[in-house]
CSV table of N, CA and C in Angstrom, one decimal:
chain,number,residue,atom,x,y,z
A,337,UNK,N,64.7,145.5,95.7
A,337,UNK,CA,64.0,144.6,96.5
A,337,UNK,C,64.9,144.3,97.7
A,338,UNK,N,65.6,145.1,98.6
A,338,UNK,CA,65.7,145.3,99.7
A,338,UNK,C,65.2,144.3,100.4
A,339,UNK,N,66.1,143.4,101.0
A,339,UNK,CA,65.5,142.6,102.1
A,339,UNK,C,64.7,141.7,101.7
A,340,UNK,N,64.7,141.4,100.8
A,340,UNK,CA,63.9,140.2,99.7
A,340,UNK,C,64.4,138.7,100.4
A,341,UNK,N,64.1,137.8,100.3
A,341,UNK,CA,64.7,136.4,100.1
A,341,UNK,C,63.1,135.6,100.2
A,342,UNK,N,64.1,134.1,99.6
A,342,UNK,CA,63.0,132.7,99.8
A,342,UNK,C,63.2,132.1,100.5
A,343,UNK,N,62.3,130.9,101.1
A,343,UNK,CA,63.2,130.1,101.5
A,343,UNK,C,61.5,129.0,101.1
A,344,UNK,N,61.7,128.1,102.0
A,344,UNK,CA,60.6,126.8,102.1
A,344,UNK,C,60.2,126.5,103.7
A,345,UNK,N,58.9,125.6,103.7
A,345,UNK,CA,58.3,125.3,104.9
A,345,UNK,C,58.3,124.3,104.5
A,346,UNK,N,58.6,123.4,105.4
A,346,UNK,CA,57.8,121.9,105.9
A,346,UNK,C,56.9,121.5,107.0
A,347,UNK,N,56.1,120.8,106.3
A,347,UNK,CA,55.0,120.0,107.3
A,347,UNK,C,54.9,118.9,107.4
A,348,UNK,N,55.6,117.8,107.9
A,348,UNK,CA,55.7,116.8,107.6
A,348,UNK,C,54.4,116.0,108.4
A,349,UNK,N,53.7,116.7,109.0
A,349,UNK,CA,52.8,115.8,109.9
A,349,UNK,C,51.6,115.9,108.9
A,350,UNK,N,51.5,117.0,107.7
A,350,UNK,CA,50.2,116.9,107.1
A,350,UNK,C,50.8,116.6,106.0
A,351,UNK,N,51.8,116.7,105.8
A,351,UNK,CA,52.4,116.2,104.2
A,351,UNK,C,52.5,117.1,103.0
A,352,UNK,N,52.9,118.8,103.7
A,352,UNK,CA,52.8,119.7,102.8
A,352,UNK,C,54.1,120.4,103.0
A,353,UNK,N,54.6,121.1,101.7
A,353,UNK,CA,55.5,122.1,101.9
A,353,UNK,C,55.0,123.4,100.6
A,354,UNK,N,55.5,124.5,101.4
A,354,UNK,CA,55.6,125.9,100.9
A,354,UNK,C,56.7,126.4,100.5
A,355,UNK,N,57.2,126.8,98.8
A,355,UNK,CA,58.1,127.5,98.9
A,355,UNK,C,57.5,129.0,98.8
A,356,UNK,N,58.3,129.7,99.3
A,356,UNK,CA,57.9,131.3,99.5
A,356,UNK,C,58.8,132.2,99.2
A,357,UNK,N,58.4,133.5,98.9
A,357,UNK,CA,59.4,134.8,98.6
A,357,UNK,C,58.9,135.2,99.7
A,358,UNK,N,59.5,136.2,100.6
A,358,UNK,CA,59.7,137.4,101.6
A,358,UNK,C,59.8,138.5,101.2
A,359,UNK,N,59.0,139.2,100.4
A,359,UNK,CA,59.4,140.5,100.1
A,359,UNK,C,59.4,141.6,101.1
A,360,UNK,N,60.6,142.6,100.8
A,360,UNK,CA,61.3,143.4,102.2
A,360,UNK,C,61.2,142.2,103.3
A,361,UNK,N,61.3,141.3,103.5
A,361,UNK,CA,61.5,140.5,104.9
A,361,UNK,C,60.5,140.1,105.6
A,362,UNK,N,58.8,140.8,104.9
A,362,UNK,CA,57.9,141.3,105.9
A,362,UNK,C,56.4,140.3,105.3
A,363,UNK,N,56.2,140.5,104.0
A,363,UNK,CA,55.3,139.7,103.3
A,363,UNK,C,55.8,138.3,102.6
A,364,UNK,N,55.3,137.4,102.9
A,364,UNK,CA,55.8,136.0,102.0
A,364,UNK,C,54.4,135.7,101.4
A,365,UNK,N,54.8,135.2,100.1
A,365,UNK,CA,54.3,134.9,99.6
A,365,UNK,C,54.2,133.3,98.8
A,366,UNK,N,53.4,132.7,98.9
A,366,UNK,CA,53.5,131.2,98.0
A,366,UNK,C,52.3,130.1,98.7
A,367,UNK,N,52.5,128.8,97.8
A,367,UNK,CA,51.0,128.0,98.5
A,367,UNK,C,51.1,126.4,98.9
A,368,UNK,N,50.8,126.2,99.8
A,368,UNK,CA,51.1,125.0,100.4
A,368,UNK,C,50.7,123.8,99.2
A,369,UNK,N,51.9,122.6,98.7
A,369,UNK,CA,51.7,121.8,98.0
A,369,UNK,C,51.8,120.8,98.7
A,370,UNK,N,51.8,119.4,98.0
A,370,UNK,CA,51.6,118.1,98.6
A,370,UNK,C,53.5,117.3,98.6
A,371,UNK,N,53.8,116.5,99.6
A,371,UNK,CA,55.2,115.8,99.3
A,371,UNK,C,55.0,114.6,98.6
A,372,UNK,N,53.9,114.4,98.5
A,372,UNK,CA,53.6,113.6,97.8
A,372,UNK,C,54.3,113.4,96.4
A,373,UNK,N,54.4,114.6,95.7
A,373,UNK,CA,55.2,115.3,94.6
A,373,UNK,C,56.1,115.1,94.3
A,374,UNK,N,57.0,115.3,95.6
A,374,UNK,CA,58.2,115.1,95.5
A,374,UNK,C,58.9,113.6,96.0
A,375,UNK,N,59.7,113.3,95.6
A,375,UNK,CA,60.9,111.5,95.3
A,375,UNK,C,62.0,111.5,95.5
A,376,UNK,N,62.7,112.4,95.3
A,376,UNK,CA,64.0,112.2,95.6
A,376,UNK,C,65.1,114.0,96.2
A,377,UNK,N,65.9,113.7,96.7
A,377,UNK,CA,66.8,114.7,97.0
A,377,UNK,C,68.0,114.3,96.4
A,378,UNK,N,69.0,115.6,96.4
A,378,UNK,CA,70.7,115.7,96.1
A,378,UNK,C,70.9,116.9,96.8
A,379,UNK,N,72.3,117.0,97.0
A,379,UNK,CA,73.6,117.7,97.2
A,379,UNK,C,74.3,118.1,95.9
A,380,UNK,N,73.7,119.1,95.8
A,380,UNK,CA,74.7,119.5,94.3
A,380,UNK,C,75.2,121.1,94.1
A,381,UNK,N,76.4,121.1,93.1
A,381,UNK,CA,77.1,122.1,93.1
A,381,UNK,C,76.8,122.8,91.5
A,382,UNK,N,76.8,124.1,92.4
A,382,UNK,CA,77.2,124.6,90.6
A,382,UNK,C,78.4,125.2,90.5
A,383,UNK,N,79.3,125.2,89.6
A,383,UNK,CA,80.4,126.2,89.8
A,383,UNK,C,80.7,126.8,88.6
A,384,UNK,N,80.8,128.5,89.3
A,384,UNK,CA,80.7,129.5,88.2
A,384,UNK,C,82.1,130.4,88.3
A,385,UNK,N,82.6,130.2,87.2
A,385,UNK,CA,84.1,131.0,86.8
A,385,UNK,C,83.8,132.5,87.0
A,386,UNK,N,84.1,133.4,87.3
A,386,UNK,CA,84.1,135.1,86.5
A,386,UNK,C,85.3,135.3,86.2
A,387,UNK,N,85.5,136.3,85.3
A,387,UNK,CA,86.8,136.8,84.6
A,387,UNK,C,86.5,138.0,85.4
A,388,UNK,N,87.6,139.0,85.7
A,388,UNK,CA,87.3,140.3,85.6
A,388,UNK,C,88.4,140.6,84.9
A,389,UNK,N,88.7,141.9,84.3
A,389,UNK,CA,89.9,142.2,83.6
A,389,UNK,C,90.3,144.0,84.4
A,390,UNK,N,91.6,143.7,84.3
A,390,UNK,CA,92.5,145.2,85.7
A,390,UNK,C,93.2,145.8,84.1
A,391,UNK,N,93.6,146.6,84.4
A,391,UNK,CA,94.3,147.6,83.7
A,391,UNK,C,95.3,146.8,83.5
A,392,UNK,N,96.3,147.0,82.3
A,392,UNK,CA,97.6,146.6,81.6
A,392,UNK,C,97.4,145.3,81.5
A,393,UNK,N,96.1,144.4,81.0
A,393,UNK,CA,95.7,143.5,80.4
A,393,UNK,C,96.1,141.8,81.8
A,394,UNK,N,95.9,142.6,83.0
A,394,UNK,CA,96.0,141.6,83.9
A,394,UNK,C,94.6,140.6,84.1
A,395,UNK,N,94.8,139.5,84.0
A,395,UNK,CA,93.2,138.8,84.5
A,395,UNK,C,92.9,138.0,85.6
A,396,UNK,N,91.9,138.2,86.0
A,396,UNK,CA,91.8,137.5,87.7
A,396,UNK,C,90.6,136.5,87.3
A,397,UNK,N,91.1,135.3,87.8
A,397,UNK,CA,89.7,134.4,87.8
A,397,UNK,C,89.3,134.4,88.9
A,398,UNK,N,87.6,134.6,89.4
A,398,UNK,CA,87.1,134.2,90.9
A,398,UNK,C,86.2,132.8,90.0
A,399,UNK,N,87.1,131.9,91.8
A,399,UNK,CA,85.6,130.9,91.0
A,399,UNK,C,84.7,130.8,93.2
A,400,UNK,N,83.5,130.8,92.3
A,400,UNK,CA,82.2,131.0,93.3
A,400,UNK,C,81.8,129.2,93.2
A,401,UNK,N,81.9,128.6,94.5
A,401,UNK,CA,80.9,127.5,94.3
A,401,UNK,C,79.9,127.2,95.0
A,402,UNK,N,78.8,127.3,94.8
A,402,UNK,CA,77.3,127.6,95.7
A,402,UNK,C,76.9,125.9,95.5
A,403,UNK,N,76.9,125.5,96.8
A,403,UNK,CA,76.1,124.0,96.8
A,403,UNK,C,74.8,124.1,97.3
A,404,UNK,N,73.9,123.6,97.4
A,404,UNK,CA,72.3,123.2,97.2
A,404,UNK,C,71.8,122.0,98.1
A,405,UNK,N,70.7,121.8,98.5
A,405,UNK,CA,69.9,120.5,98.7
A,405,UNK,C,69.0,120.9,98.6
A,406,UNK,N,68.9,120.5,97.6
A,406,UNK,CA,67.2,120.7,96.2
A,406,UNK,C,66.4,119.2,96.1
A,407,UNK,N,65.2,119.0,96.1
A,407,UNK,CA,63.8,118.4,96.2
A,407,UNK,C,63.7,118.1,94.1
A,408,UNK,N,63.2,117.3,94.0
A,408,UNK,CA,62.9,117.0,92.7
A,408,UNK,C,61.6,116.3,92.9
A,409,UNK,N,61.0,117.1,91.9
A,409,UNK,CA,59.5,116.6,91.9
A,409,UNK,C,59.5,115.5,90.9
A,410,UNK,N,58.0,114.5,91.2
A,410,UNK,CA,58.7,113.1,89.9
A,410,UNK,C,57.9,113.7,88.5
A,411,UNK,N,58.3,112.4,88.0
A,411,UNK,CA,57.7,112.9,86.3
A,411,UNK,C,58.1,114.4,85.7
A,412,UNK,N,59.2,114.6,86.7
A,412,UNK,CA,60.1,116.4,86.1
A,412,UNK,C,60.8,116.3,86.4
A,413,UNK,N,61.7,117.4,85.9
A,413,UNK,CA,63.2,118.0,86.2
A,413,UNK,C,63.0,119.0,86.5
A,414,UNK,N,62.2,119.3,87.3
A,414,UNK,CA,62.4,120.4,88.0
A,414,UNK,C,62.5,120.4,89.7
A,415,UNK,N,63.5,121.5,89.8
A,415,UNK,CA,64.2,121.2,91.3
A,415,UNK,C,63.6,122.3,92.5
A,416,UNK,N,63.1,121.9,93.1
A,416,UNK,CA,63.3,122.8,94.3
A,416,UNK,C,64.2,123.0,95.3
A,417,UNK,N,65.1,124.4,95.4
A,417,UNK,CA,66.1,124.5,96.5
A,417,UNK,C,65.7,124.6,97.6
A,418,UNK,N,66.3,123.3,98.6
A,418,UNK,CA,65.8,123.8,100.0
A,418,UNK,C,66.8,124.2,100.9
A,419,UNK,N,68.0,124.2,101.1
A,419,UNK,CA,69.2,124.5,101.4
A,419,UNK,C,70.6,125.0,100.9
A,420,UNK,N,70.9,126.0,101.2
A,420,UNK,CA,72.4,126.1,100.7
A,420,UNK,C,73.1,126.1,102.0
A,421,UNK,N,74.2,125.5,101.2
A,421,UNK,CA,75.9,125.2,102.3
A,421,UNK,C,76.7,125.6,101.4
A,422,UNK,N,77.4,125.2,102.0
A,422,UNK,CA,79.0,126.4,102.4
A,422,UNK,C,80.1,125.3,101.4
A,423,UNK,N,79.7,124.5,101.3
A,423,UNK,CA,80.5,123.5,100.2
A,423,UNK,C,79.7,122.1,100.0
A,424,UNK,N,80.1,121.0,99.0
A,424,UNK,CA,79.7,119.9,98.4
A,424,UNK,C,79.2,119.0,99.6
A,425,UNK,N,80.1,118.6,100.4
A,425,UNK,CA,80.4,117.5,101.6
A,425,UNK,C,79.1,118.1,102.3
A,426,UNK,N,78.9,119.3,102.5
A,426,UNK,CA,77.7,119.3,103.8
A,426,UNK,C,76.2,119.5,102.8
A,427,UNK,N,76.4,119.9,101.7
A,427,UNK,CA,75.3,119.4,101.2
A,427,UNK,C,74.8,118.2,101.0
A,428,UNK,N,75.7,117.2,100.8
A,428,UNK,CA,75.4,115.9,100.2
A,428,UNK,C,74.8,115.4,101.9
A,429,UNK,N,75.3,115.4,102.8
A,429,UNK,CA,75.1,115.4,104.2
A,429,UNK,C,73.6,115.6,105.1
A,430,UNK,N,73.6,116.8,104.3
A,430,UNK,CA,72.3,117.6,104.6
A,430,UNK,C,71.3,116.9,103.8
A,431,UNK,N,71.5,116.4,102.4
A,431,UNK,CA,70.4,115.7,101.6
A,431,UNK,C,70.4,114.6,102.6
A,432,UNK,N,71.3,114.0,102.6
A,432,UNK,CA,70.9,112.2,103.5
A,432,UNK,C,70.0,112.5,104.7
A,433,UNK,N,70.1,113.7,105.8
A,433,UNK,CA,69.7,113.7,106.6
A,433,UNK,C,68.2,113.9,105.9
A,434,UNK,N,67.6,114.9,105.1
A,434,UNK,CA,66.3,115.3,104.6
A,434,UNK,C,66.1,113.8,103.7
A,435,UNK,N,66.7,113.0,103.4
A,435,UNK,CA,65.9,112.0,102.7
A,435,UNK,C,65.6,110.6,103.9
A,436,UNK,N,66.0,110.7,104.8
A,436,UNK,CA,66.2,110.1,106.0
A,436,UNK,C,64.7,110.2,106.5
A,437,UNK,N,65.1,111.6,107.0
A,437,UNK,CA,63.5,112.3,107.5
A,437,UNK,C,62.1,112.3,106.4
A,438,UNK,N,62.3,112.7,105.4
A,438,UNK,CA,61.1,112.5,104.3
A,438,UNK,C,61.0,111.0,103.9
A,439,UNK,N,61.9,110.7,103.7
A,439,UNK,CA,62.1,108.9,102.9
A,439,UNK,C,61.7,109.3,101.7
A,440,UNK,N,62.9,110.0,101.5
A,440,UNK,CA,63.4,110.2,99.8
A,440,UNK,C,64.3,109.2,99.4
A,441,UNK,N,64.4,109.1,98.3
A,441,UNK,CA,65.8,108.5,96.8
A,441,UNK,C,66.7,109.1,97.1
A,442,UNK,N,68.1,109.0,97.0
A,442,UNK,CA,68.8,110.5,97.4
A,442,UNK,C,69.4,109.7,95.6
A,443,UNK,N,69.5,111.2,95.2
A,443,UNK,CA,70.2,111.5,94.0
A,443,UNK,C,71.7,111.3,93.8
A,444,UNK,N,72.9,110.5,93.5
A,444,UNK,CA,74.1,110.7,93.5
A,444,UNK,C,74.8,111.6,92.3
């Protein structure tokens, strides 16, 4: 899936957002819901270790840290990602600005 990605729409003048796939770049697919739904934002991190292992029993840790500003719908735990950054500080940043503009909770 070449050229794949998602991302989301906002409409804040009618009170809807879309999240969507792009398959090859070209078709997106997905269906406008209500923000109504949604309550709160965060800035959050996941951080994922890898091992790899080298010849003569050498080991290399990579650690990857992918931060977020993800939408929480109420009465769930489920998140929607609407942004990734490049570290913790600009996500948390980015959530205040999107809870500012929506008049969300922001999650700490």
């Amino acid at each position: 899936m070449a050229f794949s990605y998602s991302g989301i729409y906002l409409d804040k003048a009618h009170g809807k957002y879309k999240f969507y796939y792009a398959y090859f770049g070209v078709f997106k697919s997905g269906s406008w819901r209500s923000l109504k739904n949604i309550d709160r934002v965060a800035g959050i991190s996941s951080i994922l270790v890898r091992d790899s292992y080298a010849t003569k029993n050498k080991v290399a840790n990579l650690k990857m840290e992918d931060c977020f500003v993800v939408l929480f719908l109420k009465n769930r735990n489920r998140k929607i990602p609407f942004k990734r950054c490049k570290d913790l500080l600009e996500a948390k940043l980015e959530a205040q600005k999107v809870a500012h503009l929506l008049n969300l909770t922001i999650v700490q």
